[in-house]
């Protein structure tokens, strides 16, 4: 029987194909073993690094726990020492706290002054309605208080000037009573005039800082011109801090008055210390070094 040449060719191709497949399978098996070995090495390295990370994490957690414990001890010490530190340090002073916005409540900062033995401490809240809403309202206020000005803006400036002068001089109780009746301010009766120190309690809720520029800046300038000591305080969580602007006006500041340390700093500033105290970036020190004895 004669075998066709094509069968030889097919047979040879089949043999080489089988050899090629065998070689490929052999390489793949060796490659899989290599891949498995590399994966095992990688897992071992990751386990080692995870162990190191876990050890560092545990170390950091221990450090955090230690610092938290120390913080609690310090706070307990301050709570205990605070009344003793402040007691009767401001005896005989009359202090006025001006809250310039309804966005932040500062009624609690009068308590430290009472502890410090002041003769009187008064909170006056300037309400949103203090800012004249329209020309009709402005003209009515101007007519009642005999303010000059033809526009709402001019009358508003006159109102701020008259209001501040009434506070520093104490000779226009009628104006304060009128503003209180109109619910433009919250004015308690029995304020002792003249006051020895004024505290501006502010902070902006928006970056426009309208109250700062239209109210606080002119008020602070008038108070300074009257030679009455004035300072500014803020809470830690105000939306937008005005401390940089207060610093430009060259008055002392406390940016954490809602904390015990901030309250102590405020009392120390009223006693005569100067500077910028608190926890924000604009602070120069955490708190003053000591009280200045008020004679």
Phi, psi and omega in degrees: 000132182269123179270130181288145182300331184293333178291323175299316181297315180297319180296314180297316179299319180296320179297311180295324178296318178296317178299316180298317179296320179297317178297317181298316179296320179297317179296318181297319179296317177296319180296320178297319177298321179294317179296315179300317179297317178295320178296320178296320177296318179297316178299319179296318178296317179296319178297321179294315180294321178297321177298318177296317180297317179297320179295317179294321178297316179297321179295316179294321179296321176298320178295318179297315179299320180295314181294321178296320178295319178295321179298316179298320177297315180297319180294320178296321178295316180297318178301322182284318186279334186306310180300323181291322181295321188268343189305120173061020179285340181239035185300130175092354182275150171251119186243138177242126176255120179256108175272116190267001181207149175276357182289331183230133181268128182236018183298332183289345184277001175280334183300316179302325180293322177296319177298326181280000173083024179297156178290319176204148173221130185230134173260127171242122180262125175270113186276166180300329181289351175296332179273112189302128188283325184206177183294325181296312178299318180299317180293322178296316179296318181297319181294319182290318185263002179058051178264149179264154177133140181261339181249163179301319181296317180294318180293321179299316179297319178296321179296315180298318181295315181294319179298314181293319178298324178296326180286318185280333182260331181069023184248014180220061181297330179303317181296315180296319180294321178297313180298326178290319179296324180277004181058036175267337173220162171252102190243108178283148178286157175090021176290134179271119178246149353284155180275155180268335182205141179241133178247120175271117179255106188226220189111137184261145176269345177228163181281358179285330177054045181295318180295319179303307187285321185273334185243302190293315182300308178297324179296314181298319179297320178293317180297316179298320180294339179272003179062032173257126180301135181222141176224168179234141178230155177219161169274161180295327190259024177297149182299313180222121184285139176258006183305316179302324180287321176297322180298323178296333179276000177061049172235154180288153184222154171225122187259003182226047187291350176275005175248162179297318179299320179295321178295319178297317178300317180300315179297321180294323178294317178297330179287345177133352177290153179230148178145191183233113192238152178139207188240353181278170183299333183280350180286145178261334177213158176293315177201161178297166184284324184195166174287147169261127184296126178268116180276000000 
